Amino acid sequence: MKKTEAPAAEQAHPAAVDTAPKETAAPAGEPAETAVKKTATTRKKAASATKKAASATKKTAAASRKTAAAAKKSAPEAAQTASAAEEKPAAVKQAAPAAEEKPAAVKQAAPAKEEKTAARKSAPTVKESAPAVEKPTPVAEEPAPVNEMSNLPRRSVAFIGSECHPFVKTGGLGDVMYALPRELARLNCDVRVLLPRYACIPQEYQNKMVYRGEFYMDLGRTGRNYYVGIMEYICDGVVYDFIDNQEFFSSGNPYTNLVDDIPKYCFFSKAALAALNYMNWIPDIIHCHDWQAGLVPVYLRTLFQDSPVGRAKTVLTIHNLRFQGVYNIPTIQYWTGLPDHVFSMGALKQDWVEANILKGGLAYADRITTVSGTYAWEIQSSEYGERLEDHLRYHSGKLRGIVNGIDYDMWNPETDPALAANYGLGNVLDHKMENKLALQKELGLEEDTGKFVIGLISRLTDQKGLDLVNAIIPQVLDGHTQVVVLGTGDRRYEDAFRYYEHTYRGSFSACIQYDEARAHRIYAGADALLVPSRFEPCGLTQLNAMHYGTLPIVRETGGLKDTVEPYNTFTGDGNGFTFDRYDAGLLLDAINRAKSLYFDNRYHWDEIVQRDMAKDVSWQRSARQYKDLYLELTPW
């Protein structure tokens, strides 16, 4: 690998997380004020004596001011510390917008201090003697952190994956690659995200990318050197580095077919590691995602073992075990150039003649994570293991399950611009009906707030349990219920839902498209959201629904089981409706239980709506668990 004469890449600036001083009220001089008032009332007639006392007081105050000035000069270091602490909140505002709320709270506390100052002005004798007490106040206490995250140990983390919102997104991976690095930056991590520079990335982001350098890299047994360009974009304390090569990334979609995708992601995995070496930015942790980055741990422990980046630890996250990057061994050997010993049954080899990229990544990674605790257990069974259950059980000691969260900046009914009426926990019962009426009007449904509206936002595939939905639609549409479907996928499901829209016009709407804004409006306007998945590693739709006050109806699998507690008729506990076995009758029963509560006991329904909106489903807790995992791997 040879470098061109491109300028050396600068190291990423660490996200600034600083501290701000606590403001404490100066001690009030109340005893002195009382004494003065008593003296003034008892000596009203002795005006001349009072004047003399006042002049003596002024002299005393002047002496106090001189003393304070001397004290000020004798403590330059304290003054410098205070001024430096006052400057830090500005840095925090730039690097961590979410942390801006706390300085605002400090500012709101200030008027109480001003009232005391006004009280002093009404008593001149006290005011003049006070400065000697007030001056040391700014440095009386140690500065308090603006954000407790700044106390956490700092680690540098490189995320390597195939998609990231808002640049390119086809599913939940894009949301995770966007939200998790931003939250880790707030947890005092120095984060970079490495992505392919696809041609489909919107031009508005392409225009903001800054050239960081280029070099040429050999690839496998091709006998060629390939161009690797690095384009950089910085946002919210996270550095995004895009690996540029038009030969591999010129297609309109990130995923096409395995014949094209195998060479593309062999190149990307190796180029990402080479780019870290080129930029001289060596992370403590390299966090890879799905099979498209599955070769990163393998490359790191073989071809890059003796390079600077070779000292990094690796974490590989499984977002969906069904997709593994399986192809014949000669093709993978040709494009990777990996040594023969990695093509063993304990690493990449599968079925004696094929190579499994994800399997190799799992073998060489230091830690494996899945996106929910239940899914981490399920994939070690034959039902959900996708033929890797034995391999995963062997590596179970380094397997963890950490449930995903949602980004409250992107999913917030109080500020969401896509909604007909914004609302929060305090007024959801008033304004959710407005969104229901707006949704019904938008989709051509009968406009009636008394209808029970069920939403379904999903890829239209077998995994999502759509065969169960397809089987029970006629029984669900009873004249009091409406169903809204949004998504694209298998032709048979697209056609089935179009048929239902035609047959049950006014009660069923099939939006066979990808429309992010409409998805937001369905979350806000529906009463319940259907997620009857055959398997679900985590699922974000049920989390979005709960945050928008829409109750989830889900099958107890993977992340759905971890995040949705079934409603208990006797105790009133729970935050949704569930069924266990993969059966259409059980799905219909869960829907009917939800409808019964909605129509017969609206008070309890509204209680669950408010309980769901109050539930913390943000990334903060999950990001802390990832940070703990990074610290476990790097205890230095």
XYZ file of C-alpha atoms in Angstrom:
636
model
C 0.000 0.000 0.000
C 1.597 3.248 -1.056
C 0.558 6.744 -0.143
C 0.305 9.616 -2.539
C 1.539 13.043 -1.617
C -1.816 14.036 -0.214
C -1.621 16.127 2.952
C -1.419 14.135 6.158
C -4.804 13.717 7.754
C -5.402 15.536 10.933
C -6.557 13.725 13.978
C -10.210 14.089 14.870
C -10.941 16.719 17.443
C -12.291 15.104 20.589
C -15.799 16.041 21.513
C -15.601 18.786 24.088
C -17.365 17.929 27.299
C -16.465 20.445 29.931
C -17.525 21.749 33.270
C -19.228 24.893 34.453
C -18.927 26.446 37.901
C -21.777 26.161 40.328
C -23.307 29.457 41.296
C -23.874 29.820 45.032
C -25.658 32.692 46.683
C -23.464 34.989 48.733
C -24.136 34.948 52.487
C -26.740 37.547 53.365
C -25.767 40.101 55.993
C -29.076 39.950 57.837
C -27.773 40.345 61.443
C -25.889 43.508 60.508
C -28.966 44.876 58.721
C -31.157 44.278 61.811
C -28.658 45.957 64.065
C -28.473 48.986 61.798
C -32.250 49.281 61.682
C -32.464 49.179 65.495
C -29.738 51.791 65.780
C -31.556 53.988 63.244
C -34.902 53.807 65.131
C -33.411 54.499 68.574
C -31.329 57.461 67.387
C -33.735 59.337 65.129
C -33.366 62.566 67.093
C -29.532 62.447 67.164
C -29.015 63.364 63.505
C -25.493 64.588 63.910
C -24.435 61.374 65.645
C -25.978 59.324 62.842
C -24.061 61.292 60.202
C -20.810 60.653 62.028
C -21.631 56.946 62.215
C -22.424 56.930 58.492
C -19.117 58.588 57.632
C -17.295 56.076 59.806
C -19.114 53.271 58.030
C -18.065 54.655 54.640
C -14.442 54.730 55.727
C -14.767 51.149 56.914
C -16.272 50.167 53.548
C -13.436 51.859 51.675
C -10.960 49.919 53.766
C -12.916 46.742 53.030
C -12.743 47.445 49.317
C -8.986 47.929 49.517
C -8.712 44.644 51.411
C -10.827 42.876 48.767
C -8.718 44.363 45.979
C -5.578 43.140 47.710
C -7.138 39.703 48.111
C -8.037 39.741 44.428
C -4.443 40.511 43.397
C -3.059 37.876 45.745
C -5.127 35.151 44.084
C -4.532 35.429 40.326
C -4.714 31.686 39.871
C -8.202 31.525 41.341
C -9.375 34.306 39.055
C -7.899 32.561 36.037
C -9.597 29.334 37.052
C -12.942 31.098 37.328
C -12.577 32.835 33.974
C -11.538 29.613 32.282
C -14.527 27.851 33.791
C -16.814 30.581 32.501
C -15.553 30.094 28.965
C -16.155 26.343 28.855
C -19.938 26.247 28.366
C -19.431 27.757 24.900
C -17.372 24.725 23.896
C -20.015 22.416 25.263
C -22.686 24.119 23.172
C -20.778 23.379 20.011
C -19.911 19.766 20.695
C -22.875 18.504 22.688
C -26.129 20.360 22.015
C -28.061 18.124 24.362
C -25.982 19.399 27.259
C -27.157 22.982 26.735
C -30.134 22.521 28.999
C -28.156 22.562 32.231
C -26.509 25.977 31.802
C -30.013 27.315 31.077
C -31.172 25.952 34.405
C -28.329 27.825 36.113
C -29.381 31.030 34.385
C -32.929 30.608 35.631
C -31.665 30.342 39.167
C -30.048 33.766 38.918
C -33.118 36.000 39.635
C -33.208 34.798 43.229
C -29.689 36.129 43.571
C -30.723 39.437 42.010
C -33.537 39.822 44.548
C -31.005 39.633 47.352
C -28.918 42.278 45.590
C -31.996 44.517 45.378
C -32.580 44.004 49.081
C -29.025 45.120 49.801
C -29.544 48.287 47.740
C -32.435 49.255 49.988
C -30.057 49.162 52.980
C -26.999 51.276 52.056
C -25.085 50.616 55.244
C -25.206 46.862 54.644
C -24.427 47.197 50.940
C -21.152 48.961 51.581
C -19.899 46.389 54.032
C -20.946 43.414 51.851
C -18.237 43.378 49.113
C -15.655 41.904 51.464
C -17.988 38.902 51.878
C -19.107 38.624 48.212
C -15.773 38.784 46.372
C -14.509 35.262 47.123
C -17.892 33.729 46.089
C -17.021 32.840 42.433
C -14.159 30.605 43.580
C -15.669 29.457 46.855
C -16.515 25.981 45.421
C -14.935 23.634 42.911
C -16.496 23.861 39.402
C -19.279 21.302 38.900
C -19.491 19.349 35.641
C -22.079 20.472 33.121
C -22.621 16.831 32.240
C -21.754 13.878 34.439
C -20.615 12.026 31.310
C -17.397 14.059 31.345
C -16.290 12.071 34.389
C -16.326 8.809 32.417
C -13.044 7.449 31.021
C -12.403 8.507 27.430
C -12.169 5.963 24.627
C -11.809 6.348 20.879
C -14.200 4.244 18.782
C -14.333 3.663 15.022
C -17.709 2.509 13.676
C -17.498 0.572 10.406
C -20.732 -0.280 8.610
C -22.520 -0.201 5.290
C -25.218 2.411 5.956
C -26.011 5.368 8.181
C -28.874 7.834 8.339
C -29.192 10.437 6.804
C -26.663 9.508 4.113
C -28.052 6.085 3.200
C -30.567 3.915 5.046
C -32.468 0.726 4.232
C -33.392 -0.429 7.756
C -32.619 -0.333 11.463
C -28.850 -0.526 10.913
C -28.906 2.980 9.435
C -30.644 4.334 12.544
C -28.181 2.627 14.905
C -25.131 3.863 12.982
C -26.521 7.391 13.266
C -27.844 7.543 16.839
C -25.371 5.389 18.807
C -22.185 7.289 17.817
C -23.848 10.614 18.676
C -24.838 9.338 22.109
C -21.360 7.879 22.692
C -19.871 11.289 21.877
C -21.931 12.656 24.775
C -20.478 9.866 26.938
C -16.967 11.254 26.417
C -16.030 8.997 23.501
C -14.069 10.155 20.482
C -16.059 8.657 17.607
C -15.516 8.221 13.871
C -17.912 6.504 11.470
C -16.461 4.948 8.302
C -18.847 4.401 5.409
C -18.690 3.724 1.673
C -19.182 6.840 -0.427
C -22.145 5.555 -2.426
C -23.300 7.507 -5.448
C -26.813 7.510 -3.953
C -25.811 9.724 -1.005
C -27.802 12.983 -1.399
C -25.882 15.785 -3.080
C -26.432 18.139 -0.142
C -24.107 15.932 1.933
C -21.706 15.252 -0.931
C -21.168 19.014 -1.265
C -20.222 19.347 2.410
C -17.599 16.591 2.360
C -13.973 17.709 2.714
C -11.105 15.911 0.976
C -8.742 14.325 3.533
C -6.367 12.398 1.332
C -5.922 9.401 -0.941
C -3.705 6.383 -1.400
C -3.562 3.149 -3.381
C -4.080 -0.283 -1.876
C -3.608 -3.818 -3.130
C -6.626 -6.103 -2.880
C -6.496 -9.863 -2.595
C -5.021 -11.767 -5.513
C -6.220 -9.343 -8.149
C -2.685 -8.097 -8.852
C -3.974 -4.512 -8.928
C -3.722 -1.456 -6.736
C -7.022 0.273 -6.070
C -7.648 3.947 -5.399
C -8.866 4.810 -1.876
C -10.072 8.366 -1.317
C -11.138 9.775 2.049
C -13.888 12.403 2.197
C -14.874 13.798 5.605
C -18.034 15.289 7.073
C -18.384 16.383 10.721
C -21.721 16.715 12.551
C -22.738 16.720 16.249
C -19.280 15.812 17.501
C -19.019 12.772 15.216
C -16.569 12.545 12.301
C -17.863 10.705 9.215
C -15.166 9.415 6.853
C -16.378 8.159 3.482
C -14.267 5.646 1.565
C -14.297 6.750 -2.062
C -13.903 4.433 -5.048
C -16.196 4.801 -8.044
C -15.425 1.315 -9.311
C -17.149 -0.239 -6.295
C -19.599 2.411 -5.087
C -21.088 3.918 -8.232
C -24.371 1.962 -8.184
C -27.607 3.609 -7.085
C -28.265 1.208 -4.184
C -25.944 0.042 -1.407
C -26.946 -3.617 -1.851
C -27.435 -5.253 -5.226
C -26.536 -8.972 -5.320
C -23.875 -11.163 -3.754
C -21.839 -11.367 -6.962
C -21.282 -7.605 -6.790
C -21.535 -7.136 -3.035
C -18.781 -9.606 -2.095
C -15.968 -7.690 -3.906
C -17.447 -4.349 -2.781
C -17.367 -5.139 0.936
C -14.059 -7.040 0.783
C -12.593 -3.806 -0.571
C -14.447 -1.608 1.942
C -13.389 -3.635 5.016
C -9.721 -3.552 4.074
C -9.811 0.076 2.906
C -11.414 1.223 6.168
C -8.544 -0.232 8.229
C -5.964 1.129 5.800
C -7.603 4.567 6.035
C -7.267 4.575 9.827
C -3.545 3.869 9.448
C -3.244 6.529 6.741
C -4.919 9.187 8.900
C -2.850 8.071 11.914
C -6.060 7.862 13.941
C -5.757 4.603 15.866
C -8.920 3.793 17.855
C -9.125 1.821 21.081
C -12.203 0.000 19.752
C -13.353 -0.870 16.231
C -17.091 -1.517 16.246
C -18.247 -3.416 13.127
C -21.813 -4.042 12.002
C -23.292 -7.043 10.170
C -21.637 -9.181 7.500
C -20.685 -6.209 5.293
C -18.032 -5.328 7.903
C -17.529 -8.923 9.076
C -14.074 -9.175 7.492
C -12.709 -6.295 9.599
C -11.827 -8.472 12.664
C -10.331 -11.089 10.315
C -8.164 -8.551 8.468
C -7.153 -6.941 11.759
C -5.766 -10.186 13.223
C -4.011 -11.246 10.005
C -2.938 -8.710 7.355
C -3.034 -5.687 9.730
C -1.746 -7.411 12.855
C 1.648 -5.676 12.787
C 0.376 -2.274 11.679
C -0.585 0.545 14.110
C -4.309 -0.218 13.890
C -3.594 -3.832 14.849
C -3.648 -2.986 18.556
C -7.363 -2.063 18.509
C -10.018 -4.331 20.034
C -13.024 -5.344 17.945
C -16.758 -5.580 18.608
C -19.064 -7.118 15.989
C -22.799 -6.429 16.236
C -25.366 -8.769 14.640
C -28.389 -6.772 13.487
C -29.943 -9.644 11.541
C -28.376 -13.100 11.551
C -30.230 -14.155 8.405
C -27.799 -12.199 6.199
C -24.276 -13.646 6.430
C -22.360 -13.055 3.189
C -21.881 -16.684 2.096
C -20.017 -17.436 -1.146
C -17.618 -20.050 -2.489
C -14.150 -20.184 -0.938
C -12.082 -19.501 -4.113
C -13.954 -16.217 -4.746
C -13.491 -15.003 -1.163
C -9.789 -15.991 -1.262
C -9.352 -14.121 -4.540
C -10.872 -10.858 -3.266
C -9.483 -10.901 0.276
C -5.990 -12.381 -0.062
C -6.398 -13.829 3.430
C -4.095 -16.679 4.492
C -5.317 -20.242 4.066
C -5.577 -20.959 7.799
C -8.569 -18.599 8.219
C -10.578 -20.794 5.841
C -10.991 -23.500 8.451
C -14.196 -24.875 9.948
C -13.646 -22.788 13.093
C -13.508 -19.559 11.105
C -14.768 -18.790 7.584
C -15.385 -22.269 6.173
C -18.961 -23.547 6.029
C -20.267 -26.757 4.449
C -16.691 -27.571 3.352
C -16.876 -25.609 0.104
C -18.254 -22.214 1.118
C -16.911 -19.248 3.048
C -19.147 -17.368 5.481
C -17.960 -13.793 6.070
C -20.088 -13.198 9.174
C -18.973 -16.490 10.694
C -15.327 -15.491 10.281
C -15.985 -12.114 11.894
C -17.660 -13.793 14.875
C -14.649 -16.077 15.336
C -12.065 -13.273 15.282
C -13.980 -10.484 17.103
C -13.137 -9.782 20.752
C -16.809 -9.300 21.617
C -20.077 -10.118 19.831
C -23.256 -8.166 20.499
C -26.841 -8.477 19.346
C -29.488 -5.778 19.524
C -31.526 -7.347 22.344
C -30.965 -9.754 25.210
C -33.620 -12.250 24.112
C -32.244 -12.384 20.564
C -28.759 -13.148 21.955
C -30.254 -16.225 23.597
C -32.516 -17.176 20.663
C -29.751 -17.268 18.039
C -28.030 -20.042 19.983
C -31.008 -22.304 19.228
C -31.696 -24.217 16.025
C -34.948 -22.294 15.444
C -33.273 -18.894 15.168
C -29.583 -19.742 14.699
C -29.620 -19.693 10.870
C -27.159 -22.664 10.882
C -24.693 -20.760 13.097
C -26.169 -21.831 16.438
C -23.280 -24.216 17.210
C -20.714 -21.565 16.296
C -22.494 -18.999 18.488
C -22.767 -21.382 21.425
C -19.021 -21.987 21.136
C -18.412 -18.222 21.323
C -21.177 -17.554 23.866
C -18.634 -16.328 26.420
C -18.094 -13.155 24.412
C -21.740 -12.717 23.356
C -23.822 -9.850 24.813
C -27.324 -8.536 24.151
C -27.916 -4.766 24.312
C -31.325 -3.488 23.257
C -31.514 -0.577 20.817
C -33.024 2.810 21.575
C -34.519 5.590 19.456
C -33.215 9.069 18.767
C -35.414 11.584 20.575
C -34.231 14.364 18.281
C -35.642 12.514 15.293
C -38.670 10.926 17.010
C -40.379 13.500 19.199
C -44.144 14.160 18.935
C -43.714 17.530 20.652
C -41.537 18.925 17.844
C -42.157 16.573 14.901
C -42.800 18.792 11.836
C -44.622 15.980 10.006
C -47.572 15.886 12.425
C -50.886 17.678 12.054
C -50.766 18.623 15.752
C -47.806 18.299 18.098
C -48.350 16.889 21.557
C -46.534 15.624 24.623
C -47.226 13.533 27.688
C -49.400 16.260 29.222
C -51.782 16.760 26.292
C -51.625 13.520 24.296
C -55.274 12.714 25.047
C -56.366 16.055 23.599
C -54.275 16.160 20.424
C -53.856 12.538 19.354
C -57.400 12.537 17.965
C -56.510 15.491 15.739
C -53.728 13.410 14.222
C -56.103 10.491 13.738
C -58.555 12.635 11.801
C -55.734 14.115 9.691
C -54.411 10.612 8.908
C -57.855 9.340 7.923
C -58.337 12.325 5.616
C -54.859 11.913 4.071
C -55.401 8.221 3.286
C -59.044 8.386 2.183
C -60.420 6.519 5.185
C -63.746 7.260 6.844
C -63.106 10.242 9.137
C -64.323 9.110 12.538
C -62.438 9.382 15.839
C -64.495 6.489 17.174
C -62.787 4.026 14.828
C -59.951 1.848 16.135
C -56.982 2.506 13.813
C -54.245 -0.143 13.515
C -50.965 0.794 11.825
C -48.404 -1.534 10.246
C -45.044 -0.021 9.197
C -42.676 -2.670 7.927
C -40.685 -4.291 5.182
C -43.186 -6.605 3.511
C -41.392 -9.919 4.023
C -42.043 -13.278 5.671
C -39.864 -12.314 8.650
C -42.372 -9.636 9.673
C -45.266 -12.077 10.140
C -47.275 -10.722 7.231
C -48.666 -14.153 6.341
C -50.476 -14.034 9.704
C -51.777 -10.538 8.988
C -52.904 -11.536 5.506
C -54.927 -14.412 6.931
C -56.992 -12.399 9.433
C -57.696 -9.044 7.715
C -61.351 -9.910 6.891
C -61.990 -10.767 10.563
C -60.256 -7.625 11.848
C -62.258 -5.238 9.647
C -65.557 -5.453 11.550
C -66.929 -1.979 10.776
C -65.318 -0.398 13.841
C -61.677 -0.913 12.810
C -59.369 0.581 10.199
C -55.961 -0.739 9.061
C -53.104 1.282 7.543
C -50.107 -0.488 5.932
C -46.893 1.303 4.906
C -43.915 -0.434 3.302
C -42.477 -2.255 0.305
C -41.193 -5.784 -0.201
C -42.380 -9.104 -1.583
C -44.743 -8.778 -4.517
C -47.309 -11.193 -3.086
C -47.788 -9.064 0.024
C -47.891 -5.830 -1.946
C -50.605 -7.258 -4.187
C -52.572 -8.754 -1.254
C -52.715 -5.423 0.559
C -53.715 -3.588 -2.615
C -56.564 -6.099 -2.959
C -57.734 -5.410 0.592
C -57.641 -1.655 -0.047
C -59.879 -2.137 -3.095
C -62.257 -4.523 -1.300
C -62.515 -2.584 1.978
C -62.303 0.962 0.644
C -62.592 3.478 3.479
C -61.427 0.949 6.082
C -58.085 -0.295 4.669
C -55.212 1.741 3.213
C -52.179 0.200 1.485
C -49.279 2.648 1.053
C -46.829 0.533 -0.939
C -43.915 2.931 -0.666
C -41.134 4.175 1.593
C -42.246 7.474 3.119
C -40.517 8.608 6.316
C -42.868 11.557 6.952
C -45.977 9.408 6.496
C -44.530 6.862 8.931
C -44.355 9.625 11.563
C -47.996 10.531 10.908
C -49.089 6.890 11.222
C -47.309 6.591 14.581
C -49.155 9.710 15.762
C -52.576 8.963 14.253
C -52.957 5.218 14.888
C -54.258 3.754 18.142
C -52.203 0.553 17.915
C -49.207 -0.703 15.930
C -48.921 -4.270 14.678
C -45.523 -6.079 14.856
C -46.263 -9.848 14.615
C -42.742 -10.853 13.519
C -41.612 -14.433 13.055
C -38.308 -13.250 14.549
C -37.158 -9.741 15.450
C -33.582 -8.990 16.569
C -34.736 -5.754 18.206
C -37.314 -3.753 16.317
C -37.554 0.020 16.439
C -41.154 0.434 15.289
C -42.626 -0.642 18.626
C -40.337 1.831 20.434
C -41.360 4.657 18.105
C -45.016 3.745 18.579
C -44.812 3.812 22.378
C -43.071 7.184 22.334
C -45.927 8.540 20.182
C -48.632 7.117 22.472
C -49.565 4.235 20.146
C -49.843 0.842 21.841
C -47.881 -2.076 20.322
C -49.421 -5.468 19.481
C -46.441 -7.820 19.115
C -45.276 -11.403 19.134
C -43.055 -12.348 22.068
C -39.733 -12.752 20.289
C -36.344 -11.009 20.350
C -36.417 -7.324 21.150
C -40.213 -7.266 21.045
C -40.289 -9.466 24.138
C -37.649 -7.316 25.848
C -39.448 -4.014 25.286
C -43.191 -4.805 25.426
C -44.761 -6.055 28.663
C -48.194 -7.667 28.129
C -51.173 -5.827 29.599
C -52.572 -7.505 32.707
C -56.354 -7.140 32.990
C -56.340 -7.714 36.767
C -53.453 -5.473 37.868
C -53.456 -2.937 35.032
C -49.698 -3.426 34.506
C -48.060 -3.664 31.091
C -47.532 -1.444 28.089
C -48.900 -3.432 25.130
C -50.532 -6.639 23.904
C -48.604 -9.805 23.076
C -48.962 -13.387 21.852
C -46.385 -16.162 22.004
C -46.681 -18.914 19.372
C -46.514 -17.990 15.694
C -50.189 -18.491 14.957
C -52.798 -16.359 13.143
C -55.489 -17.182 15.710
C -53.310 -15.922 18.569
C -52.588 -12.707 16.643
C -56.315 -12.142 16.152
C -56.880 -12.775 19.866
C -54.272 -10.142 20.793
C -55.916 -7.607 18.459
C -59.336 -8.350 19.954
C -57.993 -7.897 23.499
C -56.659 -4.494 22.488
C -59.977 -3.522 20.875
C -61.947 -4.648 23.929
C -59.893 -2.440 26.220
C -60.118 0.498 23.793
C -63.912 0.376 23.453
C -64.915 -0.919 26.916
C -62.394 0.699 29.267
C -60.967 3.821 27.670
C -59.711 5.119 31.028
C -57.292 2.190 31.379
C -56.321 2.484 27.712
C -55.411 6.127 28.235
C -53.388 5.163 31.304
C -51.253 2.809 29.177
C -50.827 5.503 26.508
C -49.409 7.901 29.098
C -47.297 5.157 30.682
C -45.739 4.339 27.297
C -44.967 7.974 26.551
C -43.286 8.340 29.943
C -41.119 5.236 29.374
C -37.467 5.957 28.572
C -36.710 4.282 25.224
C -33.857 6.627 24.285
C -30.305 5.627 23.396
C -28.849 6.902 26.667
C -29.127 3.661 28.661
C -28.023 1.476 25.741
C -25.042 3.717 24.987
C -23.909 3.402 28.605
C -23.920 -0.389 28.226
C -21.815 -0.146 25.073
C -19.428 2.206 26.867
C -19.105 -0.307 29.714
C -18.336 -3.005 27.144
C -15.595 -0.845 25.613
C -14.079 -0.234 29.063
C -14.205 -3.972 29.774
C -12.128 -4.577 26.626
C -9.704 -1.716 27.340
C -9.104 -1.630 31.122
C -5.939 0.510 30.843
